[in-house]
mmCIF file with all atom_site columns, C-alpha atoms in Angstrom:
data_model
loop_
_atom_site.group_PDB
_atom_site.id
_atom_site.type_symbol
_atom_site.label_atom_id
_atom_site.label_alt_id
_atom_site.label_comp_id
_atom_site.label_asym_id
_atom_site.label_entity_id
_atom_site.label_seq_id
_atom_site.pdbx_PDB_ins_code
_atom_site.Cartn_x
_atom_site.Cartn_y
_atom_site.Cartn_z
_atom_site.occupancy
_atom_site.B_iso_or_equiv
_atom_site.pdbx_formal_charge
_atom_site.auth_seq_id
_atom_site.auth_comp_id
_atom_site.auth_asym_id
_atom_site.auth_atom_id
_atom_site.pdbx_PDB_model_num
ATOM 1   C CA . MET A 1 1   ? 106.187 306.897 186.005 1.00 47.00 ? 1   MET A CA 1
ATOM 2   C CA . ALA A 1 2   ? 109.369 308.140 184.323 1.00 47.00 ? 2   ALA A CA 1
ATOM 3   C CA . GLN A 1 3   ? 107.906 307.179 180.980 1.00 47.00 ? 3   GLN A CA 1
ATOM 4   C CA . ASP A 1 4   ? 104.779 309.265 181.669 1.00 48.00 ? 4   ASP A CA 1
ATOM 5   C CA . HIS A 1 5   ? 107.013 312.224 182.521 1.00 46.00 ? 5   HIS A CA 1
ATOM 6   C CA . SER A 1 6   ? 108.974 311.746 179.299 1.00 47.00 ? 6   SER A CA 1
ATOM 7   C CA . VAL A 1 7   ? 105.814 311.575 177.206 1.00 43.00 ? 7   VAL A CA 1
ATOM 8   C CA . LEU A 1 8   ? 104.482 314.742 178.835 1.00 45.00 ? 8   LEU A CA 1
ATOM 9   C CA . GLY A 1 9   ? 107.822 316.438 178.278 1.00 46.00 ? 9   GLY A CA 1
ATOM 10  C CA . LEU A 1 10  ? 107.857 315.437 174.628 1.00 44.00 ? 10  LEU A CA 1
ATOM 11  C CA . ARG A 1 11  ? 104.323 316.744 174.165 1.00 48.00 ? 11  ARG A CA 1
ATOM 12  C CA . VAL A 1 12  ? 105.326 320.038 175.711 1.00 45.00 ? 12  VAL A CA 1
ATOM 13  C CA . CYS A 1 13  ? 108.485 320.079 173.615 1.00 50.00 ? 13  CYS A CA 1
ATOM 14  C CA . PHE A 1 14  ? 106.466 319.577 170.422 1.00 52.00 ? 14  PHE A CA 1
ATOM 15  C CA . SER A 1 15  ? 104.521 322.722 171.287 1.00 51.00 ? 15  SER A CA 1
ATOM 16  C CA . PHE A 1 16  ? 107.911 324.474 171.343 1.00 55.00 ? 16  PHE A CA 1
ATOM 17  C CA . PHE A 1 17  ? 108.632 323.940 167.627 1.00 56.00 ? 17  PHE A CA 1
ATOM 18  C CA . PRO A 1 18  ? 105.957 326.261 166.217 1.00 55.00 ? 18  PRO A CA 1
ATOM 19  C CA . LEU A 1 19  ? 107.263 329.025 168.486 1.00 50.00 ? 19  LEU A CA 1
ATOM 20  C CA . LEU A 1 20  ? 110.757 328.531 167.114 1.00 49.00 ? 20  LEU A CA 1
ATOM 21  C CA . GLN A 1 21  ? 109.470 328.695 163.567 1.00 53.00 ? 21  GLN A CA 1
ATOM 22  C CA . LEU A 1 22  ? 107.474 331.806 164.342 1.00 48.00 ? 22  LEU A CA 1
ATOM 23  C CA . LEU A 1 23  ? 110.511 333.591 165.724 1.00 45.00 ? 23  LEU A CA 1
ATOM 24  C CA . LEU A 1 24  ? 112.700 332.550 162.816 1.00 45.00 ? 24  LEU A CA 1
ATOM 25  C CA . SER A 1 25  ? 110.260 333.625 160.142 1.00 44.00 ? 25  SER A CA 1
ATOM 26  C CA . LYS A 1 26  ? 110.989 337.289 160.991 1.00 35.00 ? 26  LYS A CA 1
ATOM 27  C CA . MET A 1 27  ? 107.448 337.991 159.875 1.00 35.00 ? 27  MET A CA 1
ATOM 28  C CA . ALA A 1 28  ? 105.911 337.902 163.308 1.00 34.00 ? 28  ALA A CA 1
ATOM 29  C CA . GLU A 1 29  ? 105.073 341.171 164.982 1.00 35.00 ? 29  GLU A CA 1
ATOM 30  C CA . GLU A 1 30  ? 103.896 341.681 168.497 1.00 34.00 ? 30  GLU A CA 1
ATOM 31  C CA . ALA A 1 31  ? 100.113 341.838 168.471 1.00 37.00 ? 31  ALA A CA 1
ATOM 32  C CA . ALA A 1 32  ? 97.967  342.305 171.493 1.00 34.00 ? 32  ALA A CA 1
ATOM 33  C CA . ALA A 1 33  ? 95.721  339.294 171.901 1.00 36.00 ? 33  ALA A CA 1
ATOM 34  C CA . PRO A 1 34  ? 92.112  340.357 171.605 1.00 37.00 ? 34  PRO A CA 1
ATOM 35  C CA . ALA A 1 35  ? 89.643  339.572 174.315 1.00 34.00 ? 35  ALA A CA 1
ATOM 36  C CA . ALA A 1 36  ? 87.003  336.917 173.872 1.00 32.00 ? 36  ALA A CA 1
ATOM 37  C CA . SER A 1 37  ? 84.883  339.490 172.025 1.00 48.00 ? 37  SER A CA 1
ATOM 38  C CA . ASP A 1 38  ? 85.209  340.209 168.312 1.00 77.00 ? 38  ASP A CA 1
ATOM 39  C CA . PHE A 1 39  ? 88.226  342.029 166.909 1.00 88.00 ? 39  PHE A CA 1
ATOM 40  C CA . SER A 1 40  ? 88.152  345.828 167.044 1.00 91.00 ? 40  SER A CA 1
ATOM 41  C CA . PRO A 1 41  ? 87.729  347.808 163.807 1.00 92.00 ? 41  PRO A CA 1
ATOM 42  C CA . ASP A 1 42  ? 91.371  348.941 164.045 1.00 92.00 ? 42  ASP A CA 1
ATOM 43  C CA . GLN A 1 43  ? 92.548  345.349 164.406 1.00 92.00 ? 43  GLN A CA 1
ATOM 44  C CA . ILE A 1 44  ? 90.441  344.235 161.464 1.00 93.00 ? 44  ILE A CA 1
ATOM 45  C CA . GLU A 1 45  ? 91.923  347.020 159.357 1.00 93.00 ? 45  GLU A CA 1
ATOM 46  C CA . ASP A 1 46  ? 95.458  345.963 160.342 1.00 92.00 ? 46  ASP A CA 1
ATOM 47  C CA . PHE A 1 47  ? 94.640  342.319 159.595 1.00 94.00 ? 47  PHE A CA 1
ATOM 48  C CA . LYS A 1 48  ? 93.178  343.264 156.222 1.00 94.00 ? 48  LYS A CA 1
ATOM 49  C CA . GLU A 1 49  ? 96.285  345.263 155.335 1.00 94.00 ? 49  GLU A CA 1
ATOM 50  C CA . SER A 1 50  ? 98.556  342.352 156.242 1.00 93.00 ? 50  SER A CA 1
ATOM 51  C CA . PHE A 1 51  ? 96.325  339.943 154.339 1.00 95.00 ? 51  PHE A CA 1
ATOM 52  C CA . GLY A 1 52  ? 96.597  342.185 151.287 1.00 94.00 ? 52  GLY A CA 1
ATOM 53  C CA . LEU A 1 53  ? 100.387 342.020 151.372 1.00 94.00 ? 53  LEU A CA 1
ATOM 54  C CA . PHE A 1 54  ? 100.149 338.295 150.652 1.00 94.00 ? 54  PHE A CA 1
ATOM 55  C CA . ASP A 1 55  ? 97.811  338.764 147.661 1.00 94.00 ? 55  ASP A CA 1
ATOM 56  C CA . ARG A 1 56  ? 100.208 338.091 144.792 1.00 91.00 ? 56  ARG A CA 1
ATOM 57  C CA . VAL A 1 57  ? 97.524  338.033 142.093 1.00 92.00 ? 57  VAL A CA 1
ATOM 58  C CA . GLY A 1 58  ? 95.552  341.166 142.971 1.00 93.00 ? 58  GLY A CA 1
ATOM 59  C CA . ASP A 1 59  ? 92.186  339.431 143.394 1.00 96.00 ? 59  ASP A CA 1
ATOM 60  C CA . ASN A 1 60  ? 91.872  340.125 147.151 1.00 94.00 ? 60  ASN A CA 1
ATOM 61  C CA . GLN A 1 61  ? 92.512  336.462 147.873 1.00 97.00 ? 61  GLN A CA 1
ATOM 62  C CA . VAL A 1 62  ? 95.467  334.361 149.019 1.00 97.00 ? 62  VAL A CA 1
ATOM 63  C CA . ALA A 1 63  ? 96.393  330.737 148.430 1.00 96.00 ? 63  ALA A CA 1
ATOM 64  C CA . TYR A 1 64  ? 95.604  328.234 151.155 1.00 97.00 ? 64  TYR A CA 1
ATOM 65  C CA . ASN A 1 65  ? 99.327  327.610 151.567 1.00 95.00 ? 65  ASN A CA 1
ATOM 66  C CA . GLN A 1 66  ? 99.773  331.244 152.670 1.00 95.00 ? 66  GLN A CA 1
ATOM 67  C CA . VAL A 1 67  ? 97.208  331.187 155.481 1.00 96.00 ? 67  VAL A CA 1
ATOM 68  C CA . ALA A 1 68  ? 99.616  329.917 158.151 1.00 92.00 ? 68  ALA A CA 1
ATOM 69  C CA . ASP A 1 69  ? 102.215 332.532 157.181 1.00 92.00 ? 69  ASP A CA 1
ATOM 70  C CA . ILE A 1 70  ? 99.663  335.331 157.433 1.00 94.00 ? 70  ILE A CA 1
ATOM 71  C CA . MET A 1 71  ? 98.534  334.123 160.846 1.00 92.00 ? 71  MET A CA 1
ATOM 72  C CA . ARG A 1 72  ? 102.141 334.022 162.039 1.00 87.00 ? 72  ARG A CA 1
ATOM 73  C CA . ALA A 1 73  ? 102.765 337.503 160.637 1.00 88.00 ? 73  ALA A CA 1
ATOM 74  C CA . LEU A 1 74  ? 99.822  338.634 162.760 1.00 89.00 ? 74  LEU A CA 1
ATOM 75  C CA . GLY A 1 75  ? 101.416 337.256 165.920 1.00 84.00 ? 75  GLY A CA 1
ATOM 76  C CA . GLN A 1 76  ? 99.650  333.913 166.118 1.00 86.00 ? 76  GLN A CA 1
ATOM 77  C CA . ASN A 1 77  ? 101.361 330.570 166.491 1.00 82.00 ? 77  ASN A CA 1
ATOM 78  C CA . PRO A 1 78  ? 99.395  327.883 164.660 1.00 85.00 ? 78  PRO A CA 1
ATOM 79  C CA . THR A 1 79  ? 101.011 324.650 163.581 1.00 83.00 ? 79  THR A CA 1
ATOM 80  C CA . ASN A 1 80  ? 100.677 323.624 159.952 1.00 85.00 ? 80  ASN A CA 1
ATOM 81  C CA . LYS A 1 81  ? 98.470  320.773 161.153 1.00 86.00 ? 81  LYS A CA 1
ATOM 82  C CA . ASP A 1 82  ? 96.152  323.221 162.960 1.00 88.00 ? 82  ASP A CA 1
ATOM 83  C CA . VAL A 1 83  ? 95.833  325.383 159.855 1.00 93.00 ? 83  VAL A CA 1
ATOM 84  C CA . ALA A 1 84  ? 95.162  322.365 157.640 1.00 93.00 ? 84  ALA A CA 1
ATOM 85  C CA . LYS A 1 85  ? 92.387  321.316 160.014 1.00 93.00 ? 85  LYS A CA 1
ATOM 86  C CA . ILE A 1 86  ? 90.861  324.810 159.965 1.00 94.00 ? 86  ILE A CA 1
ATOM 87  C CA . LEU A 1 87  ? 90.991  324.778 156.160 1.00 96.00 ? 87  LEU A CA 1
ATOM 88  C CA . GLY A 1 88  ? 89.195  321.413 156.082 1.00 95.00 ? 88  GLY A CA 1
ATOM 89  C CA . ASN A 1 89  ? 92.258  319.183 155.550 1.00 95.00 ? 89  ASN A CA 1
ATOM 90  C CA . PRO A 1 90  ? 92.845  320.136 151.910 1.00 96.00 ? 90  PRO A CA 1
ATOM 91  C CA . THR A 1 91  ? 94.989  318.082 149.550 1.00 96.00 ? 91  THR A CA 1
ATOM 92  C CA . PRO A 1 92  ? 98.478  319.364 148.639 1.00 94.00 ? 92  PRO A CA 1
ATOM 93  C CA . ASP A 1 93  ? 97.057  320.408 145.273 1.00 95.00 ? 93  ASP A CA 1
ATOM 94  C CA . ASP A 1 94  ? 94.287  322.366 147.014 1.00 96.00 ? 94  ASP A CA 1
ATOM 95  C CA . MET A 1 95  ? 96.853  324.009 149.312 1.00 94.00 ? 95  MET A CA 1
ATOM 96  C CA . ALA A 1 96  ? 98.684  325.363 146.271 1.00 93.00 ? 96  ALA A CA 1
ATOM 97  C CA . ASN A 1 97  ? 95.699  326.228 144.091 1.00 95.00 ? 97  ASN A CA 1
ATOM 98  C CA . LYS A 1 98  ? 92.669  327.060 146.225 1.00 96.00 ? 98  LYS A CA 1
ATOM 99  C CA . ARG A 1 99  ? 92.266  330.644 147.334 1.00 97.00 ? 99  ARG A CA 1
ATOM 100 C CA . ILE A 1 100 ? 90.493  332.333 150.218 1.00 97.00 ? 100 ILE A CA 1
ATOM 101 C CA . ASN A 1 101 ? 89.256  335.888 150.717 1.00 96.00 ? 101 ASN A CA 1
ATOM 102 C CA . PHE A 1 102 ? 89.643  338.056 153.816 1.00 96.00 ? 102 PHE A CA 1
ATOM 103 C CA . GLU A 1 103 ? 86.059  337.543 154.990 1.00 95.00 ? 103 GLU A CA 1
ATOM 104 C CA . ALA A 1 104 ? 86.631  333.774 155.122 1.00 95.00 ? 104 ALA A CA 1
ATOM 105 C CA . PHE A 1 105 ? 90.094  334.230 156.678 1.00 96.00 ? 105 PHE A CA 1
ATOM 106 C CA . LEU A 1 106 ? 89.023  336.391 159.636 1.00 94.00 ? 106 LEU A CA 1
ATOM 107 C CA . PRO A 1 107 ? 86.987  333.686 161.455 1.00 93.00 ? 107 PRO A CA 1
ATOM 108 C CA . MET A 1 108 ? 89.917  331.308 160.976 1.00 94.00 ? 108 MET A CA 1
ATOM 109 C CA . LEU A 1 109 ? 92.232  333.865 162.569 1.00 94.00 ? 109 LEU A CA 1
ATOM 110 C CA . LYS A 1 110 ? 89.813  334.207 165.470 1.00 91.00 ? 110 LYS A CA 1
ATOM 111 C CA . GLN A 1 111 ? 89.851  330.430 165.888 1.00 89.00 ? 111 GLN A CA 1
ATOM 112 C CA . VAL A 1 112 ? 93.640  330.252 166.313 1.00 87.00 ? 112 VAL A CA 1
ATOM 113 C CA . ASP A 1 113 ? 93.734  333.446 168.376 1.00 80.00 ? 113 ASP A CA 1
ATOM 114 C CA . GLY A 1 114 ? 91.979  331.664 171.225 1.00 70.00 ? 114 GLY A CA 1
ATOM 115 C CA . ALA A 1 115 ? 94.368  328.706 171.217 1.00 66.00 ? 115 ALA A CA 1
ATOM 116 C CA . PRO A 1 116 ? 96.472  328.365 174.375 1.00 66.00 ? 116 PRO A CA 1
ATOM 117 C CA . LYS A 1 117 ? 100.054 329.499 174.057 1.00 69.00 ? 117 LYS A CA 1
ATOM 118 C CA . GLY A 1 118 ? 103.009 327.854 175.744 1.00 74.00 ? 118 GLY A CA 1
ATOM 119 C CA . SER A 1 119 ? 104.639 329.554 178.689 1.00 79.00 ? 119 SER A CA 1
ATOM 120 C CA . TYR A 1 120 ? 108.287 329.820 179.649 1.00 86.00 ? 120 TYR A CA 1
ATOM 121 C CA . ASP A 1 121 ? 107.797 326.970 182.129 1.00 86.00 ? 121 ASP A CA 1
ATOM 122 C CA . ASP A 1 122 ? 106.195 324.775 179.439 1.00 82.00 ? 122 ASP A CA 1
ATOM 123 C CA . TYR A 1 123 ? 109.170 325.178 177.125 1.00 86.00 ? 123 TYR A CA 1
ATOM 124 C CA . VAL A 1 124 ? 111.737 324.655 179.877 1.00 89.00 ? 124 VAL A CA 1
ATOM 125 C CA . GLU A 1 125 ? 109.924 321.489 180.967 1.00 88.00 ? 125 GLU A CA 1
ATOM 126 C CA . GLY A 1 126 ? 109.904 320.257 177.365 1.00 86.00 ? 126 GLY A CA 1
ATOM 127 C CA . LEU A 1 127 ? 113.659 320.736 177.049 1.00 90.00 ? 127 LEU A CA 1
ATOM 128 C CA . ARG A 1 128 ? 114.328 319.269 180.491 1.00 89.00 ? 128 ARG A CA 1
ATOM 129 C CA . VAL A 1 129 ? 113.409 315.864 179.008 1.00 88.00 ? 129 VAL A CA 1
ATOM 130 C CA . PHE A 1 130 ? 116.696 316.023 177.083 1.00 88.00 ? 130 PHE A CA 1
ATOM 131 C CA . ASP A 1 131 ? 118.754 317.022 180.165 1.00 91.00 ? 131 ASP A CA 1
ATOM 132 C CA . LYS A 1 132 ? 120.251 313.607 180.855 1.00 89.00 ? 132 LYS A CA 1
ATOM 133 C CA . GLU A 1 133 ? 122.594 314.809 183.606 1.00 91.00 ? 133 GLU A CA 1
ATOM 134 C CA . GLY A 1 134 ? 120.107 317.089 185.351 1.00 92.00 ? 134 GLY A CA 1
ATOM 135 C CA . ASN A 1 135 ? 122.494 320.047 185.140 1.00 95.00 ? 135 ASN A CA 1
ATOM 136 C CA . GLY A 1 136 ? 120.319 322.506 183.207 1.00 95.00 ? 136 GLY A CA 1
ATOM 137 C CA . THR A 1 137 ? 121.885 321.792 179.830 1.00 95.00 ? 137 THR A CA 1
ATOM 138 C CA . VAL A 1 138 ? 121.090 319.857 176.686 1.00 95.00 ? 138 VAL A CA 1
ATOM 139 C CA . MET A 1 139 ? 123.525 318.860 173.983 1.00 94.00 ? 139 MET A CA 1
ATOM 140 C CA . GLY A 1 140 ? 123.381 321.203 171.010 1.00 93.00 ? 140 GLY A CA 1
ATOM 141 C CA . ALA A 1 141 ? 123.801 318.303 168.585 1.00 93.00 ? 141 ALA A CA 1
ATOM 142 C CA . GLU A 1 142 ? 120.838 316.483 170.107 1.00 92.00 ? 142 GLU A CA 1
ATOM 143 C CA . LEU A 1 143 ? 118.671 319.600 169.948 1.00 91.00 ? 143 LEU A CA 1
ATOM 144 C CA . ARG A 1 144 ? 119.618 320.077 166.282 1.00 92.00 ? 144 ARG A CA 1
ATOM 145 C CA . ILE A 1 145 ? 118.478 316.528 165.524 1.00 91.00 ? 145 ILE A CA 1
ATOM 146 C CA . VAL A 1 146 ? 115.196 317.036 167.375 1.00 88.00 ? 146 VAL A CA 1
ATOM 147 C CA . LEU A 1 147 ? 114.496 320.334 165.593 1.00 88.00 ? 147 LEU A CA 1
ATOM 148 C CA . SER A 1 148 ? 115.205 318.828 162.183 1.00 90.00 ? 148 SER A CA 1
ATOM 149 C CA . THR A 1 149 ? 113.315 315.552 162.611 1.00 88.00 ? 149 THR A CA 1
ATOM 150 C CA . LEU A 1 150 ? 110.391 315.962 165.037 1.00 83.00 ? 150 LEU A CA 1
ATOM 151 C CA . GLY A 1 151 ? 107.241 318.053 164.954 1.00 75.00 ? 151 GLY A CA 1
ATOM 152 C CA . GLU A 1 152 ? 107.296 320.771 162.340 1.00 76.00 ? 152 GLU A CA 1
ATOM 153 C CA . LYS A 1 153 ? 110.758 320.145 160.997 1.00 84.00 ? 153 LYS A CA 1
ATOM 154 C CA . MET A 1 154 ? 113.120 323.085 160.730 1.00 87.00 ? 154 MET A CA 1
ATOM 155 C CA . SER A 1 155 ? 115.658 323.531 157.932 1.00 91.00 ? 155 SER A CA 1
ATOM 156 C CA . GLU A 1 156 ? 119.395 323.593 158.588 1.00 92.00 ? 156 GLU A CA 1
ATOM 157 C CA . PRO A 1 157 ? 119.647 327.379 157.996 1.00 92.00 ? 157 PRO A CA 1
ATOM 158 C CA . GLU A 1 158 ? 116.761 327.983 160.429 1.00 90.00 ? 158 GLU A CA 1
ATOM 159 C CA . ILE A 1 159 ? 118.401 325.787 163.047 1.00 91.00 ? 159 ILE A CA 1
ATOM 160 C CA . GLU A 1 160 ? 121.770 327.490 162.600 1.00 91.00 ? 160 GLU A CA 1
ATOM 161 C CA . ALA A 1 161 ? 120.177 330.932 162.944 1.00 89.00 ? 161 ALA A CA 1
ATOM 162 C CA . LEU A 1 162 ? 118.468 329.800 166.127 1.00 88.00 ? 162 LEU A CA 1
ATOM 163 C CA . MET A 1 163 ? 121.508 328.121 167.665 1.00 90.00 ? 163 MET A CA 1
ATOM 164 C CA . THR A 1 164 ? 124.144 330.744 166.835 1.00 91.00 ? 164 THR A CA 1
ATOM 165 C CA . GLY A 1 165 ? 125.846 331.839 170.036 1.00 92.00 ? 165 GLY A CA 1
ATOM 166 C CA . GLN A 1 166 ? 123.839 329.496 172.252 1.00 93.00 ? 166 GLN A CA 1
ATOM 167 C CA . GLU A 1 167 ? 126.296 326.619 172.730 1.00 94.00 ? 167 GLU A CA 1
ATOM 168 C CA . ASP A 1 168 ? 129.066 326.702 175.317 1.00 94.00 ? 168 ASP A CA 1
ATOM 169 C CA . GLU A 1 169 ? 132.594 325.396 174.719 1.00 95.00 ? 169 GLU A CA 1
ATOM 170 C CA . ASN A 1 170 ? 131.380 321.825 175.365 1.00 93.00 ? 170 ASN A CA 1
ATOM 171 C CA . GLY A 1 171 ? 128.568 322.016 172.798 1.00 94.00 ? 171 GLY A CA 1
ATOM 172 C CA . SER A 1 172 ? 125.940 322.266 175.539 1.00 95.00 ? 172 SER A CA 1
ATOM 173 C CA . ILE A 1 173 ? 123.056 324.708 175.708 1.00 95.00 ? 173 ILE A CA 1
ATOM 174 C CA . HIS A 1 174 ? 121.748 326.099 178.990 1.00 96.00 ? 174 HIS A CA 1
ATOM 175 C CA . TYR A 1 175 ? 118.100 325.640 178.148 1.00 93.00 ? 175 TYR A CA 1
ATOM 176 C CA . GLU A 1 176 ? 116.598 328.141 180.602 1.00 94.00 ? 176 GLU A CA 1
ATOM 177 C CA . ALA A 1 177 ? 118.702 330.935 179.063 1.00 93.00 ? 177 ALA A CA 1
ATOM 178 C CA . PHE A 1 178 ? 117.934 329.536 175.608 1.00 92.00 ? 178 PHE A CA 1
ATOM 179 C CA . VAL A 1 179 ? 114.176 329.735 176.207 1.00 91.00 ? 179 VAL A CA 1
ATOM 180 C CA . LYS A 1 180 ? 114.527 333.296 177.578 1.00 90.00 ? 180 LYS A CA 1
ATOM 181 C CA . HIS A 1 181 ? 116.461 334.211 174.435 1.00 86.00 ? 181 HIS A CA 1
ATOM 182 C CA . ILE A 1 182 ? 113.846 332.671 172.144 1.00 83.00 ? 182 ILE A CA 1
ATOM 183 C CA . MET A 1 183 ? 110.940 334.317 173.946 1.00 81.00 ? 183 MET A CA 1
ATOM 184 C CA . SER A 1 184 ? 112.598 337.756 173.924 1.00 79.00 ? 184 SER A CA 1
ATOM 185 C CA . VAL A 1 185 ? 113.149 337.862 170.157 1.00 67.00 ? 185 VAL A CA 1
#
C-alpha cells in the first residue's frame, strides 16, 4: 500500500514541474480561463498579439519549438510532451524548422486550455512523498536533484531562482509554504 501511495505522490509531483517552469519563465501572465465555449473576440485578439511577438521572421508564423512558450505566455501550463503530442510528435528537426500560423495554433491552445490544472493540495501531496520524517519539510538538496533529473528537467539557474530564500538553516524546505510561494508568483 505504501508503494501505491508513493507512486501516486510521484505522479502528482511530476505534474508540479511544469508549474515551476511556467513560473520561472517570467513570460506567464494571469489569464482568465475561458468557459467551455469558444474564445471571445477580445481573447482571440490578445492571443494573436502574443503569437505575433514570437514571429521572428515576419511571415505570421512561428516555429514548432515556440508553441509551448507561447502557450505558457498565455497562462497555460502544457508539458513539452503534451505540446509534442498536439503537434503530431514531430522530429527534433521538424521542431526547429516547421512553422505554424495563428489559425492552426488557436485550436491547439483550446486543447490545452481544457486540461486539468493541479491544485495546492495536489502539489503538497506530491512533495509529501519526499517528507521522510513526516514533519512538513523536505531536504533542499533532494528537491534540487528531483527538479534537475525528473520530469521536465530544470536548469541550475532556474532551480536556484526558485529555491532562493526557501531553505531554513538546516537546508530544509517547509513544503506547504513553498507551494504557497510558488502559486502566488
